[in-house]
Short mmCIF file of C-alpha atoms in Angstrom, two decimals:
data_model
loop_
_atom_site.label_atom_id
_atom_site.label_comp_id
_atom_site.label_asym_id
_atom_site.label_seq_id
_atom_site.Cartn_x
_atom_site.Cartn_y
_atom_site.Cartn_z
CA MET Z 1 63.40 -131.51 37.94
CA ILE Z 2 65.28 -134.78 38.24
CA LEU Z 3 65.46 -136.87 35.31
CA SER Z 4 65.88 -141.06 35.43
CA ASN Z 5 64.35 -144.21 34.13
CA TRP Z 6 61.08 -145.26 35.47
CA HIS Z 7 62.51 -148.21 36.99
CA VAL Z 8 64.53 -146.24 38.90
CA LEU Z 9 62.08 -143.42 40.37
CA ALA Z 10 58.68 -145.39 39.50
CA GLY Z 11 60.00 -148.99 39.64
CA ALA Z 12 56.59 -150.54 39.84
CA SER Z 13 53.05 -150.73 37.75
CA ALA Z 14 51.60 -149.02 40.86
CA ALA Z 15 53.58 -146.18 41.08
CA ARG Z 16 51.43 -142.97 40.73
CA ALA Z 17 52.65 -139.46 40.26
CA GLY Z 18 53.11 -137.53 43.97
CA GLU Z 19 55.46 -140.30 45.38
CA PRO Z 20 58.29 -139.24 47.17
CA ILE Z 21 61.80 -139.78 45.92
CA VAL Z 22 64.84 -140.03 48.24
CA GLN Z 23 68.21 -139.27 47.63
CA PRO Z 24 70.62 -141.44 48.03
CA GLY Z 25 68.65 -144.31 47.40
CA SER Z 26 67.22 -146.76 49.34
CA ILE Z 27 69.75 -149.20 48.91
CA ASP Z 28 72.21 -146.92 49.59
CA GLY Z 29 71.09 -145.95 52.74
CA GLY Z 30 69.16 -142.58 51.48
CA THR Z 31 66.06 -141.68 53.33
CA GLU Z 32 65.75 -138.04 52.71
CA THR Z 33 62.83 -137.32 50.42
CA VAL Z 34 63.98 -134.66 47.77
CA ALA Z 35 61.62 -134.87 45.11
CA THR Z 36 58.14 -136.24 44.05
CA LEU Z 37 57.65 -138.43 41.00
CA THR Z 38 55.93 -136.05 38.37
CA ARG Z 39 55.85 -137.92 35.34
CA MET Z 40 57.03 -141.42 34.17
CA ARG Z 41 56.60 -143.46 30.79
CA LEU Z 42 57.13 -147.40 30.35
CA ASP Z 43 56.43 -148.05 26.83
CA SER Z 44 58.22 -149.39 23.39
CA ARG Z 45 60.40 -146.01 23.34
CA MET Z 46 61.45 -145.35 26.75
CA ASP Z 47 62.22 -146.29 29.98
CA ALA Z 48 62.10 -142.91 31.54
CA ALA Z 49 60.54 -140.43 34.30
CA VAL Z 50 60.69 -137.01 36.07
CA ALA Z 51 60.52 -136.01 39.32
CA THR Z 52 60.21 -132.26 40.88
CA LEU Z 53 62.38 -131.32 43.03
CA ASN Z 54 61.02 -130.05 47.01
CA GLY Z 55 64.08 -127.64 47.24
CA VAL Z 56 65.44 -129.23 50.42
CA ARG Z 57 68.31 -129.76 48.66
CA SER Z 58 70.49 -127.51 46.34
CA HIS Z 59 71.02 -128.63 43.20
CA THR Z 60 73.28 -128.14 39.86
CA ARG Z 61 72.50 -128.59 36.01
CA ASP Z 62 76.00 -129.85 35.60
CA ILE Z 63 76.58 -133.81 35.33
CA LEU Z 64 79.42 -134.91 37.57
CA GLY Z 65 82.48 -134.38 36.31
CA LEU Z 66 81.22 -133.90 32.80
CA GLY Z 67 79.89 -130.52 33.12
CA THR Z 68 76.86 -129.07 31.52
CA VAL Z 69 74.69 -130.60 29.00
CA SER Z 70 74.71 -128.11 25.89
CA GLY Z 71 70.92 -129.64 24.45
CA MET Z 72 70.30 -132.83 22.42
CA GLU Z 73 70.95 -134.59 19.17
CA ALA Z 74 70.30 -137.75 17.69
CA ALA Z 75 72.69 -140.46 17.80
CA HIS Z 76 74.73 -142.14 14.61
CA LEU Z 77 76.94 -145.29 14.23
CA GLY Z 78 80.66 -144.24 15.11
CA MET Z 79 79.75 -141.21 17.59
CA GLN Z 80 81.76 -141.23 20.55
CA VAL Z 81 80.13 -141.07 23.51
CA GLN Z 82 80.34 -140.68 27.31
CA LYS Z 83 78.31 -140.71 30.60
CA SER Z 84 78.63 -140.16 34.62
CA GLY Z 85 76.89 -142.88 36.63
CA ARG Z 86 76.47 -143.89 40.19
CA THR Z 87 78.34 -147.36 39.55
CA THR Z 88 80.75 -147.03 36.98
CA ALA Z 89 81.41 -143.16 36.94
CA ILE Z 90 82.54 -142.02 33.53
CA THR Z 91 83.16 -144.36 30.89
CA GLU Z 92 83.46 -143.89 27.38
CA GLY Z 93 81.61 -145.12 24.36
CA VAL Z 94 80.78 -145.31 20.50
CA VAL Z 95 77.69 -146.00 19.12
CA ASP Z 96 77.67 -149.17 17.74
CA GLY Z 97 73.84 -150.01 16.68
CA VAL Z 98 70.95 -147.58 16.22
CA SER Z 99 67.07 -148.65 15.39
CA MET Z 100 67.36 -151.49 17.58
CA SER Z 101 64.58 -153.90 18.88
CA VAL Z 102 64.83 -155.44 22.01
CA ASN Z 103 62.93 -157.10 24.46
CA ILE Z 104 63.88 -156.86 28.00
CA ASN Z 105 62.28 -158.42 30.95
CA TYR Z 106 61.22 -156.09 34.27
CA GLY Z 107 59.90 -158.51 36.33
CA ASP Z 108 56.72 -156.59 37.67
CA PRO Z 109 55.34 -155.07 34.13
CA GLY Z 110 56.52 -157.70 32.39
CA VAL Z 111 58.86 -158.17 29.21
CA VAL Z 112 58.94 -154.36 27.21
CA SER Z 113 59.53 -154.87 23.47
CA PHE Z 114 61.25 -151.69 22.48
CA THR Z 115 62.07 -150.27 19.64
CA ASN Z 116 64.34 -147.66 18.05
CA GLN Z 117 67.12 -148.14 20.72
CA ILE Z 118 70.68 -147.31 20.92
CA ARG Z 119 73.60 -149.88 21.83
CA ILE Z 120 76.83 -148.39 23.05
CA VAL Z 121 80.28 -150.13 23.15
CA PRO Z 122 83.46 -149.26 24.72
CA LEU Z 123 85.81 -146.90 23.04
CA PRO Z 124 88.61 -148.80 21.39
CA PRO Z 125 91.07 -150.84 22.00
CA TRP Z 126 88.56 -153.12 21.60
CA PRO Z 127 87.36 -155.50 22.56
CA ALA Z 128 87.14 -154.26 26.20
CA VAL Z 129 89.56 -155.78 28.87
CA ASP Z 130 88.42 -155.43 32.04
CA THR Z 131 85.94 -152.46 31.16
CA GLU Z 132 82.73 -151.90 32.17
CA VAL Z 133 80.85 -149.39 29.94
CA SER Z 134 78.30 -149.44 32.55
CA GLN Z 135 76.53 -151.81 35.42
CA GLY Z 136 73.62 -152.16 37.36
CA GLY Z 137 73.13 -148.57 39.45
CA ASP Z 138 74.05 -146.60 36.20
CA SER Z 139 70.76 -146.45 35.18
CA GLY Z 140 69.50 -143.09 34.51
CA SER Z 141 72.49 -141.55 33.49
CA ILE Z 142 72.75 -139.38 30.28
CA TRP Z 143 75.13 -140.18 27.19
CA LEU Z 144 76.50 -137.25 25.89
CA ASN Z 145 78.21 -136.76 22.63
CA LYS Z 146 81.90 -136.08 23.42
CA ALA Z 147 82.35 -133.76 21.09
CA ASN Z 148 79.92 -131.11 22.00
CA ASN Z 149 78.34 -132.44 25.37
CA LYS Z 150 74.71 -132.78 23.42
CA ALA Z 151 72.86 -135.44 25.44
CA ILE Z 152 71.87 -138.46 22.68
CA GLY Z 153 70.67 -141.08 25.21
CA LEU Z 154 69.25 -141.89 28.44
CA HIS Z 155 70.84 -144.82 29.84
CA PHE Z 156 68.42 -147.78 30.99
CA ALA Z 157 70.19 -151.63 29.97
CA GLY Z 158 72.93 -153.50 29.92
CA GLU Z 159 74.34 -157.16 29.82
CA ASN Z 160 75.80 -158.72 32.68
CA ASP Z 161 78.17 -161.31 30.25
CA PRO Z 162 81.67 -161.39 31.53
CA THR Z 163 83.29 -161.42 28.26
CA PRO Z 164 84.56 -158.50 27.25
CA SER Z 165 83.39 -158.47 23.62
CA ALA Z 166 80.12 -158.89 24.69
CA GLU Z 167 80.09 -155.15 26.68
CA ASN Z 168 77.76 -152.79 25.85
CA ALA Z 169 75.25 -150.63 27.35
CA ILE Z 170 71.41 -149.62 26.13
CA CYS Z 171 69.62 -146.13 25.97
CA ASN Z 172 66.40 -144.60 24.97
CA PRO Z 173 66.90 -141.99 22.24
CA ILE Z 174 66.52 -138.40 24.25
CA GLU Z 175 64.97 -136.56 21.72
CA ALA Z 176 61.87 -138.83 22.31
CA VAL Z 177 62.15 -138.89 26.14
CA ALA Z 178 62.39 -134.63 25.99
CA ASN Z 179 59.50 -134.64 23.89
CA GLU Z 180 56.92 -137.08 26.10
CA LEU Z 181 58.03 -136.12 29.40
CA ASN Z 182 58.21 -132.29 28.29
CA PHE Z 183 61.63 -131.09 29.89
CA SER Z 184 64.91 -129.30 28.42
CA PHE Z 185 68.09 -129.74 29.04
CA LEU Z 186 68.68 -125.82 28.58
CA PRO Z 187 67.04 -123.27 30.64
CA VAL Z 188 63.10 -122.36 29.78
CA PRO Z 189 62.19 -119.21 29.18
CA CYS Z 190 60.22 -118.13 31.97
CA LYS Z 191 56.63 -117.73 31.04
CA PRO Z 192 54.18 -115.17 33.06
CA LYS Z 193 51.45 -117.17 34.51
CA PRO Z 194 49.50 -114.20 35.79
CA TYR Z 195 46.21 -116.41 36.73
CA MET Z 196 48.28 -119.12 38.76
CA PRO Z 197 47.57 -119.64 41.54
CA TYR Z 198 44.38 -118.16 42.84
CA PHE Z 199 44.34 -116.57 46.32
CA ASP Z 200 41.70 -114.72 48.15
CA ILE Z 201 42.30 -110.95 47.77
CA CYS Z 202 40.07 -110.06 50.91
CA GLU Z 203 42.31 -112.29 52.63
CA ARG Z 204 45.70 -110.42 51.92
CA PHE Z 205 44.32 -106.77 51.45
CA PRO Z 206 41.22 -106.58 53.65
CA TRP Z 207 41.43 -102.86 53.72
CA ILE Z 208 40.93 -102.99 50.07
CA CYS Z 209 37.43 -105.11 50.43
CA ARG Z 210 36.38 -102.64 53.17
CA GLN Z 211 37.21 -99.55 50.89
CA PHE Z 212 34.72 -101.15 47.87
CA ASP Z 213 32.13 -102.41 50.55
CA PHE Z 214 32.24 -105.85 49.47
CA GLY Z 215 29.96 -107.29 52.17
CA PRO Z 216 29.42 -110.53 52.20
CA PHE Z 217 31.05 -110.50 48.97
CA ARG Z 218 34.34 -112.09 48.41
CA PRO Z 219 35.49 -111.91 44.88
CA ARG Z 220 38.22 -114.59 43.61
CA LEU Z 221 39.95 -112.82 41.31
CA PRO Z 222 42.96 -113.77 39.10
CA VAL Z 223 45.85 -112.49 40.91
CA PRO Z 224 49.48 -114.47 41.47
CA ASP Z 225 49.88 -115.24 44.75
CA PRO Z 226 52.80 -113.65 46.11
CA ARG Z 227 53.68 -116.40 48.66
CA PHE Z 228 54.39 -118.65 45.49
CA SER Z 229 58.15 -118.25 44.25
CA PRO Z 230 59.18 -118.23 40.89
CA VAL Z 231 61.57 -121.14 40.75
CA ASP Z 232 65.55 -119.65 39.84
CA THR Z 233 67.38 -121.15 37.07
CA PRO Z 234 69.56 -123.49 38.82
CA PRO Z 235 73.15 -122.24 38.43
CA GLY Z 236 74.74 -125.43 37.23
CA GLY Z 237 73.16 -131.54 36.80
CA GLY Z 238 72.72 -134.39 39.08
CA LEU Z 239 72.13 -133.88 42.87
CA ARG Z 240 75.60 -134.10 44.58
CA GLY Z 241 75.44 -136.25 47.74
CA PRO Z 242 77.46 -135.44 50.91
CA ALA Z 243 80.74 -136.79 49.72
CA GLY Z 244 80.21 -134.74 46.38
CA GLY Z 245 79.87 -137.75 44.10
CA LEU Z 246 76.73 -138.32 42.19
CA GLN Z 247 74.44 -140.13 44.35
CA SER Z 248 71.47 -142.45 43.39
CA ALA Z 249 67.71 -141.77 43.46
CA SER Z 250 66.29 -144.96 43.98
CA GLU Z 251 69.10 -147.14 43.21
CA SER Z 252 70.83 -145.89 40.18
CA THR Z 253 71.37 -142.37 39.06
CA MET Z 254 69.48 -139.24 38.91
CA SER Z 255 71.27 -137.85 35.67
CA SER Z 256 70.48 -134.47 36.15
CA ALA Z 257 68.16 -131.34 36.91
CA VAL Z 258 66.40 -130.45 33.62
CA HIS Z 259 63.86 -127.74 33.17
CA ALA Z 260 60.31 -128.21 32.38
CA ASP Z 261 57.66 -125.71 31.53
CA GLY Z 262 55.76 -126.21 34.78
CA ASP Z 263 59.29 -125.14 36.52
CA CYS Z 264 58.10 -121.53 36.06
CA GLY Z 265 56.28 -119.48 38.82
CA CYS Z 266 56.77 -115.96 37.61
CA GLY Z 267 53.79 -115.21 39.85
CA GLY Z 268 55.47 -111.79 40.42
CA ALA Z 269 54.67 -109.08 42.74
CA ILE Z 270 51.50 -106.68 42.54
CA ASP Z 271 51.17 -103.27 44.33
CA GLU Z 272 48.39 -102.19 45.93
CA ARG Z 273 47.50 -99.67 43.27
CA GLU Z 274 47.52 -102.00 40.64
CA LEU Z 275 45.43 -104.47 42.42
CA ALA Z 276 42.84 -101.65 43.56
CA GLU Z 277 42.79 -100.66 39.88
CA LEU Z 278 42.01 -104.12 38.85
CA ILE Z 279 39.30 -104.79 41.50
CA ALA Z 280 37.73 -101.62 40.14
CA MET Z 281 37.47 -102.97 36.64
CA TYR Z 282 36.35 -106.65 37.83
CA LEU Z 283 33.70 -104.75 39.84
CA GLU Z 284 32.81 -102.53 36.55
CA ALA Z 285 32.71 -105.80 34.45
CA ARG Z 286 30.50 -107.41 36.84
CA ARG Z 287 28.16 -104.27 36.76
CA ARG Z 288 27.38 -104.67 33.18
CA MET D 1 89.29 -148.45 8.13
CA SER D 2 87.09 -145.70 9.29
CA THR D 3 84.76 -146.96 12.14
CA GLU D 4 81.76 -143.67 10.79
CA PRO D 5 79.73 -145.25 8.73
CA ASP D 6 78.36 -143.14 6.35
CA PRO D 7 74.67 -142.10 6.88
CA ALA D 8 73.26 -143.21 3.45
CA SER D 9 74.60 -146.78 4.25
CA THR D 10 72.86 -146.41 7.81
CA GLU D 11 69.41 -145.21 6.23
CA ALA D 12 69.39 -148.03 3.95
CA ALA D 13 69.68 -150.56 6.46
CA GLN D 14 67.15 -148.68 8.78
CA SER D 15 65.18 -149.05 5.77
CA ALA D 16 65.58 -153.02 4.96
CA LEU D 17 65.35 -153.65 8.86
CA GLU D 18 61.98 -151.70 9.24
CA GLU D 19 60.18 -154.36 6.82
CA VAL D 20 61.72 -157.33 8.69
CA ALA D 21 61.88 -156.30 12.21
CA GLN D 22 58.75 -156.95 13.79
CA GLU D 23 58.73 -160.72 11.86
CA TRP D 24 62.28 -161.45 13.10
CA MET D 25 61.70 -160.25 16.88
CA ALA D 26 59.07 -162.79 17.20
CA ARG D 27 60.99 -165.86 16.48
CA SER D 28 62.35 -168.28 18.90
CA GLY D 29 65.75 -167.08 20.28
CA VAL D 30 66.24 -164.11 19.16
CA VAL D 31 67.46 -161.30 21.84
CA SER D 32 67.53 -158.25 19.52
CA VAL D 33 67.81 -156.68 15.98
CA GLU D 34 69.56 -153.52 15.00
CA VAL D 35 71.51 -151.48 12.22
CA ALA D 36 74.85 -151.77 13.48
CA ARG D 37 78.66 -151.63 12.27
CA ARG D 38 79.70 -155.04 11.21
CA ARG D 39 82.76 -156.61 12.77
CA ASP D 40 86.01 -158.14 11.67
CA GLY D 41 86.40 -160.94 14.18
CA ASP D 42 85.75 -158.82 17.56
CA VAL D 43 86.95 -155.22 16.04
CA PRO D 44 84.04 -152.83 14.41
CA THR D 45 84.66 -151.50 10.80
CA GLY D 46 83.00 -148.96 9.31
CA GLU D 47 80.86 -151.03 7.16
CA VAL D 48 76.95 -151.07 8.18
CA GLY D 49 74.99 -154.02 8.47
CA ILE D 50 71.94 -155.48 10.21
CA ARG D 51 72.72 -157.38 13.22
CA VAL D 52 70.67 -160.02 14.84
CA THR D 53 71.43 -161.27 18.32
CA VAL D 54 70.19 -165.01 19.34
CA THR D 55 70.54 -166.68 22.74
CA ASN D 56 71.83 -169.51 20.86
CA LYS D 57 73.42 -169.46 17.22
CA LEU D 58 72.94 -172.84 15.54
CA ALA D 59 74.34 -173.88 12.34
CA PRO D 60 72.55 -173.53 9.31
CA ASP D 61 71.11 -177.27 9.03
CA ASP D 62 69.96 -177.22 12.44
CA VAL D 63 67.51 -173.86 11.92
CA PRO D 64 64.19 -174.91 10.05
CA ALA D 65 64.06 -172.92 6.99
CA ASP D 66 61.29 -170.49 7.65
CA GLU D 67 63.29 -169.19 11.00
CA LEU D 68 66.89 -169.26 9.12
CA PHE D 69 67.96 -165.56 8.62
CA PRO D 70 69.18 -164.70 5.01
CA GLU D 71 72.73 -163.71 4.57
CA SER D 72 71.67 -160.55 3.31
CA LEU D 73 68.26 -158.11 2.61
CA GLY D 74 69.20 -156.52 -0.56
CA ASP D 75 72.73 -155.08 -0.47
CA ILE D 76 72.70 -154.97 3.50
CA PRO D 77 74.45 -158.04 5.01
CA VAL D 78 72.82 -159.58 7.81
CA ASP D 79 75.09 -161.03 10.62
CA VAL D 80 73.86 -163.19 13.31
CA VAL D 81 75.77 -163.40 16.66
CA GLU D 82 75.34 -164.94 20.31
CA GLY D 83 74.53 -162.56 23.04
CA ARG D 84 72.30 -162.57 26.42
CA PRO D 85 69.42 -160.44 27.03
CA PRO D 86 69.86 -157.01 28.22
CA GLU D 87 68.33 -155.99 31.78
CA PRO D 88 67.68 -152.81 33.19
CA GLN D 89 70.30 -151.66 35.13
CA LEU D 90 69.07 -150.91 38.61
CA GLY D 91 71.60 -151.17 41.91
#
């Protein structure tokens, strides 16, 4: 999956799950669809969305220049953090405000009143001189605790004030985002789903249907479809573009590849003897 | 001075802010309210306070009495600073 902001992956009130996600973003000249919009949320807690990769592009779980996210934790005042973004690349900061309420104008959906947000300012020396902790295009970056590479926030907003002492970035607490959008930065244990998806056994194994003399009866048994491949755990965050840099999704940063329960196919193979036994059990159950 | 405030101070300020955040955000010209590191001039300190960011900071005499922010909430200092509203950082 791809994690970024609602205003990056969705971007309009009319956006619906299933819409194509191109990478690099259209403003950066991208045209190739790499994912489809899956889940999104723009409310008082978060500006966030996830998209499901379609497999046309290889990916890594590492964030460009920062490595693998080691988990999640809550931010606290004074915590030193870093992010890797599409515009300002790697920048370092320190958590300067928490439990923040702030109104932000989104244009199309209007003003959103956020609560419990996190403010980040540049690392000392302070105030920052000619330092941008973030700029337009960095939305969707993940702020990591420098000490342990745990994610603390999903970057979504900042100021456009040229005054050095005003430089700051704002992010959503990452744990709320992960809970709401159902993803993890760590590999999710694969849970077998033997009943997903269904397929017609007589289409795949016609000799079995002939053997049991099904006639016009064509049962649809809960058997995993062998054409449905399990999703492998990616070897390592962000999609990498042709130049090796972290590229944008719509116009900003697709932070990293994340995992969700729904990523696990786990259909697995089934041999024909097991299938015959399954059918016999099924027919026996029908006779009772 | 350390710039890592102690957690107890942060929690006390969070509790105090929770009581007033909604009402303060409704006041004219308020951009944000938060629990923040206090600053000595431009430099952050290890002390925790409540920061109110407004688009245009006025002298206390120019603010209507019912919109004037207190200097503190109990033991928690309140700082009013000027700042622009943040924006989504799309490219």
